Tab-separated table of C-alpha atoms in Angstrom:
chain	number	residue	atom	x	y	z
A	213	MET	CA	50.541	100.048	166.669
A	214	GLU	CA	46.970	99.835	165.431
A	215	LEU	CA	45.874	102.429	162.883
A	216	ILE	CA	42.476	104.101	163.134
A	217	THR	CA	40.711	105.860	160.283
A	218	VAL	CA	38.847	108.955	161.478
A	219	THR	CA	35.486	109.281	159.708
A	220	SER	CA	32.263	111.244	159.949
A	221	GLU	CA	30.943	108.519	162.228
A	222	ASN	CA	33.732	108.527	164.826
A	223	ILE	CA	35.288	111.999	164.594
A	224	ALA	CA	33.343	113.307	167.581
A	225	LYS	CA	35.024	110.830	169.940
A	226	GLU	CA	38.457	110.520	168.329
A	227	HIS	CA	41.395	112.665	169.369
A	228	ILE	CA	42.888	114.225	166.229
A	229	CYS	CA	46.459	114.075	167.435
A	230	CYS	CA	47.692	117.646	167.242
A	231	ALA	CA	49.372	119.240	170.249
A	232	ILE	CA	46.106	120.096	171.987
A	233	ALA	CA	44.927	117.968	174.897
A	234	ASN	CA	41.431	119.405	175.276
A	235	ASP	CA	39.040	118.141	172.608
A	236	ASN	CA	36.689	121.049	173.398
A	237	ASP	CA	39.345	123.620	172.519
A	238	CYS	CA	38.301	126.016	169.728
A	239	GLN	CA	41.263	124.831	167.664
A	240	VAL	CA	40.158	121.198	167.788
A	241	GLN	CA	36.576	122.114	166.988
A	242	ALA	CA	37.627	124.223	163.993
A	243	LYS	CA	39.831	121.431	162.660
A	244	LYS	CA	37.165	118.764	163.132
A	245	SER	CA	34.637	120.931	161.318
A	246	TRP	CA	37.090	121.372	158.435
A	247	LEU	CA	37.721	117.631	158.297
A	248	GLN	CA	34.021	116.825	158.405
A	249	ASP	CA	33.495	118.893	155.272
A	250	ARG	CA	36.378	117.147	153.476
A	251	PHE	CA	35.493	113.488	154.094
A	252	ALA	CA	32.973	113.461	151.253
A	253	GLU	CA	35.763	114.721	148.952
A	254	GLY	CA	37.923	111.696	149.720
A	255	LEU	CA	40.034	112.997	152.604
A	256	VAL	CA	41.574	110.314	154.817
A	257	PHE	CA	42.782	110.963	158.363
A	258	LEU	CA	44.709	107.946	159.597
A	259	LYS	CA	46.122	107.911	163.129
A	260	GLY	CA	47.761	105.620	165.625
A	261	ASN	CA	45.568	104.324	168.434
A	262	ILE	CA	47.210	106.695	170.884
A	263	ARG	CA	46.516	110.137	172.255
A	264	GLY	CA	49.446	111.847	170.630
A	265	LYS	CA	50.898	113.182	167.407
A	266	CYS	CA	51.045	110.172	165.114
A	267	PHE	CA	48.962	110.607	161.966
A	268	ILE	CA	48.765	111.170	158.235
A	269	GLU	CA	46.157	113.248	156.426
A	270	TYR	CA	45.687	113.033	152.647
A	271	LEU	CA	43.135	113.522	149.862
A	272	PRO	CA	42.845	113.494	146.057
A	273	ALA	CA	45.121	116.209	144.676
A	274	GLU	CA	42.229	117.619	142.644
A	275	LYS	CA	40.633	118.528	145.989
A	276	ALA	CA	43.833	119.667	147.713
A	277	TRP	CA	43.872	123.171	149.162
A	278	VAL	CA	47.118	124.094	147.386
A	279	PRO	CA	47.806	125.729	143.993
A	280	ILE	CA	49.098	122.629	142.229
A	281	GLU	CA	48.331	120.567	139.154
A	282	ALA	CA	48.620	116.891	140.030
A	283	ASP	CA	46.104	114.926	138.009
A	284	ASN	CA	45.268	111.550	139.562
A	285	TYR	CA	47.681	112.006	142.476
A	286	ILE	CA	47.092	111.822	146.215
A	287	TYR	CA	48.197	114.933	148.075
A	288	ILE	CA	49.476	114.546	151.640
A	289	ASN	CA	48.383	117.475	153.793
A	290	CYS	CA	50.330	116.393	156.830
A	291	LEU	CA	52.440	113.500	158.117
A	292	TRP	CA	53.309	114.053	161.769
A	293	VAL	CA	54.942	111.716	164.254
A	294	ALA	CA	56.414	113.386	167.306
A	295	GLY	CA	57.608	112.926	170.862
A	296	GLN	CA	58.034	109.442	172.277
A	297	TYR	CA	56.765	107.873	169.032
A	298	LYS	CA	59.669	109.062	166.898
A	299	GLY	CA	62.247	106.578	165.685
A	300	GLN	CA	59.968	103.540	165.896
A	301	GLY	CA	58.977	103.238	162.257
A	302	TYR	CA	55.557	104.843	162.623
A	303	SER	CA	56.164	107.459	159.921
A	304	LYS	CA	56.984	104.653	157.514
A	305	LEU	CA	53.916	102.704	158.679
A	306	LEU	CA	51.623	105.661	157.992
A	307	LEU	CA	53.262	106.488	154.663
A	308	ASN	CA	53.003	102.877	153.497
A	309	ALA	CA	49.322	102.819	154.411
A	310	CYS	CA	48.837	105.922	152.260
A	311	ILE	CA	50.785	104.361	149.389
A	312	ASP	CA	48.707	101.170	149.554
A	313	ASP	CA	45.468	103.164	149.562
A	314	ALA	CA	46.590	105.350	146.646
A	315	LYS	CA	47.487	102.290	144.578
A	316	LYS	CA	44.131	100.669	145.344
A	317	GLN	CA	42.460	103.853	144.088
A	318	GLY	CA	44.452	103.637	140.854
A	319	LYS	CA	46.377	106.852	141.520
A	320	GLN	CA	49.641	107.540	139.726
A	321	GLY	CA	51.491	108.710	142.821
A	322	LEU	CA	51.757	110.932	145.880
A	323	ALA	CA	52.591	114.621	146.211
A	324	ILE	CA	53.593	116.620	149.283
A	325	LEU	CA	54.886	120.097	150.135
A	326	THR	CA	58.300	120.502	151.733
A	327	ALA	CA	61.152	123.008	151.761
A	328	LYS	CA	64.816	123.439	150.850
A	329	LYS	CA	65.662	122.998	154.527
A	330	LYS	CA	63.756	121.559	157.468
A	331	LEU	CA	61.080	124.024	158.563
A	332	PRO	CA	58.085	123.882	160.926
A	333	TYR	CA	54.798	122.604	159.462
A	334	LEU	CA	56.482	121.164	156.358
A	335	ALA	CA	57.501	117.604	155.544
A	336	ASP	CA	61.051	116.402	156.194
A	337	THR	CA	62.805	116.311	152.812
A	338	LYS	CA	65.386	113.741	153.922
A	339	PHE	CA	62.657	111.337	155.047
A	340	LEU	CA	60.879	111.747	151.724
A	341	GLN	CA	64.034	111.203	149.701
A	342	HIS	CA	64.834	108.085	151.723
A	343	HIS	CA	61.469	106.667	150.706
A	344	GLY	CA	61.862	107.381	146.999
A	345	PHE	CA	60.306	110.836	146.647
A	346	GLU	CA	61.796	113.247	144.123
A	347	LYS	CA	61.579	117.002	143.683
A	348	ALA	CA	59.023	118.034	141.089
A	349	ALA	CA	59.004	121.819	141.387
A	350	GLU	CA	60.030	124.861	143.422
A	351	PHE	CA	58.096	127.883	144.633
A	352	ALA	CA	59.989	130.939	145.940
A	353	PRO	CA	61.320	131.638	148.433
A	354	TYR	CA	61.860	128.099	149.772
A	355	PHE	CA	58.927	125.776	149.067
A	356	GLU	CA	59.422	122.538	147.143
A	357	LEU	CA	56.899	120.076	145.752
A	358	TYR	CA	57.960	116.447	146.080
A	359	TYR	CA	56.340	113.402	144.548
A	360	LEU	CA	56.470	109.618	144.534
A	361	ALA	CA	55.469	108.131	141.186
A	362	PHE	CA	54.151	104.599	140.915
A	363	ALA	CA	55.148	104.250	137.251
A	364	SER	CA	58.094	105.552	135.235
A	365	ASN	CA	55.800	107.371	132.796
A	366	SER	CA	53.875	109.261	135.497
A	367	GLN	CA	53.662	112.988	134.849
A	368	PRO	CA	55.228	114.927	137.758
A	369	PRO	CA	52.946	117.356	139.603
A	370	LYS	CA	53.634	121.074	139.374
A	371	PHE	CA	52.631	124.402	140.851
A	372	LYS	CA	50.012	126.348	138.948
A	373	VAL	CA	51.576	128.731	136.458
A	374	SER	CA	49.223	131.488	137.600
A	375	CYS	CA	50.667	131.319	141.116
A	376	LEU	CA	54.357	130.647	140.479
A	377	ASN	CA	56.506	133.403	141.929
A	378	CYS	CA	53.357	135.499	142.316
A	379	HIS	CA	53.810	137.041	145.739
A	380	LYS	CA	51.853	140.211	145.108
A	381	THR	CA	48.754	140.198	147.274
A	382	GLU	CA	45.558	142.185	147.275
A	383	SER	CA	46.995	144.700	149.713
A	384	GLU	CA	50.259	146.508	148.989
A	385	VAL	CA	50.031	148.419	152.272
A	386	GLY	CA	50.815	146.734	155.573
A	387	PHE	CA	50.315	143.028	156.169
A	388	THR	CA	48.132	140.464	154.436
A	389	LEU	CA	47.440	137.083	155.984
A	390	TYR	CA	45.972	134.096	154.162
A	391	TYR	CA	44.799	131.145	156.244
A	392	THR	CA	42.480	128.148	156.509
A	393	ASN	CA	41.337	125.821	159.281
A	394	GLN	CA	43.271	122.913	157.782
A	395	CYS	CA	45.703	123.488	160.660
A	396	PRO	CA	43.894	123.811	163.995
A	397	PHE	CA	46.343	126.354	165.410
A	398	THR	CA	45.025	129.124	163.163
A	399	ALA	CA	41.730	129.201	165.077
A	400	LYS	CA	43.620	130.441	168.136
A	401	TYR	CA	46.492	132.473	166.756
A	402	VAL	CA	44.891	134.390	163.882
A	403	PRO	CA	42.528	136.277	166.248
A	404	LEU	CA	45.463	137.039	168.563
A	405	ILE	CA	47.458	138.483	165.667
A	406	GLU	CA	44.439	140.527	164.573
A	407	LYS	CA	44.132	141.926	168.089
A	408	ILE	CA	47.794	142.941	168.211
A	409	ALA	CA	47.519	144.667	164.825
A	410	GLU	CA	44.406	146.501	165.965
A	411	ASN	CA	46.006	147.649	169.222
A	412	LYS	CA	49.126	148.873	167.444
A	413	GLN	CA	47.151	150.385	164.562
A	414	VAL	CA	48.979	148.219	162.046
A	415	ALA	CA	47.297	147.632	158.695
A	416	LEU	CA	46.445	143.917	158.487
A	417	LYS	CA	44.158	142.355	155.924
A	418	VAL	CA	43.068	138.830	156.873
A	419	ILE	CA	41.809	136.538	154.122
A	420	LYS	CA	40.305	133.244	155.211
A	421	LEU	CA	40.310	130.759	152.342
A	422	LYS	CA	36.963	129.011	152.711
A	423	THR	CA	36.879	126.831	149.608
A	424	CYS	CA	39.161	124.508	147.697
A	425	GLU	CA	38.891	126.777	144.656
A	426	ALA	CA	40.015	129.817	146.632
A	427	ALA	CA	42.975	127.913	148.089
A	428	GLN	CA	44.003	126.568	144.691
A	429	ASN	CA	44.251	130.144	143.436
A	430	ALA	CA	46.091	131.562	146.434
A	431	PRO	CA	49.474	133.296	145.944
A	432	THR	CA	51.151	130.780	148.267
A	433	PRO	CA	51.439	126.994	148.379
A	434	PHE	CA	51.049	126.920	152.165
A	435	THR	CA	47.458	128.026	152.414
A	436	SER	CA	47.058	127.064	156.086
A	437	PHE	CA	48.939	130.240	157.002
A	438	SER	CA	50.973	132.684	154.934
A	439	LEU	CA	51.879	136.212	155.958
A	440	PHE	CA	52.855	138.935	153.478
A	441	TYR	CA	54.156	142.468	154.025
A	442	LYS	CA	53.558	145.055	151.317
A	443	GLY	CA	52.993	142.253	148.859
A	444	GLU	CA	56.129	140.273	149.733
A	445	PHE	CA	56.032	136.865	151.409
A	446	ILE	CA	57.253	136.856	155.035
A	447	THR	CA	56.550	133.456	156.572
A	448	HIS	CA	54.363	130.352	156.530
A	449	GLU	CA	54.985	129.645	160.224
A	450	ILE	CA	51.878	130.014	162.365
A	451	LEU	CA	52.904	132.847	164.628
A	452	SER	CA	52.582	133.212	168.374
A	453	GLU	CA	52.013	136.691	169.761
A	454	ASN	CA	55.711	137.158	170.538
A	455	LYS	CA	56.828	136.054	167.079
A	456	PHE	CA	54.409	138.449	165.414
A	457	LEU	CA	55.631	141.270	167.660
A	458	LYS	CA	59.212	140.532	166.565
A	459	ILE	CA	58.166	140.800	162.923
A	460	LEU	CA	56.452	144.098	163.629
A	461	ASP	CA	59.587	145.345	165.333
A	462	SER	CA	61.711	144.325	162.329
A	463	LYS	CA	59.430	146.406	160.094
A	464	GLY	CA	59.728	149.482	162.297
A	465	TYR	CA	56.467	149.181	164.240
A	466	LYS	CA	56.722	149.944	167.952
């Protein structure tokens, strides 16, 4: 498989691989706009020359939209190979390309967010461990920060002390949702969730993280989407209408 690097010059014509066929979809447009703003900060979006989910997205950890300290590391936003392309070594191909690039840049390693068990939108821990990654830190209730060091004396990355176990949000009443356009799905599903909350008269405060600084000081490591209820973390999974309705039902909203 040939690998293509998406850049400012070719992003308009390149499919960005997520599970959205229509390049004119609002989700794709939101994601491409987010990427366009990140290229100057060193973000790399590397994909297979196919119209499917086979890509890796990474950037310097100093510019990562997560509350971590990882000096001179590369942070992997997303590594996704799905469908008919699984089991053919493409995840390894993409990861190795990232490793080679990081070493050329003189970085001391890679960092990536995962979880204690396999969960949607997070890296597969077993795959990472197989390729030499180790756990650097934990963030309640289930997040884990993994890293691959290029030298034995590399300092492991860590979550920011100011954010560790800090799940109290700005609103202690009702729901609070933090999100970014790093994941394209938020452009579609956040407005749908807002509409449901409005129709059911449920208190919902939506906070869109618009800058790297804001994301690095968020009370959650998964800044693409994190839902809280009365200050307590509920889920990082980008919710469909039905899933949000189930959460409302579990909290006594009818």
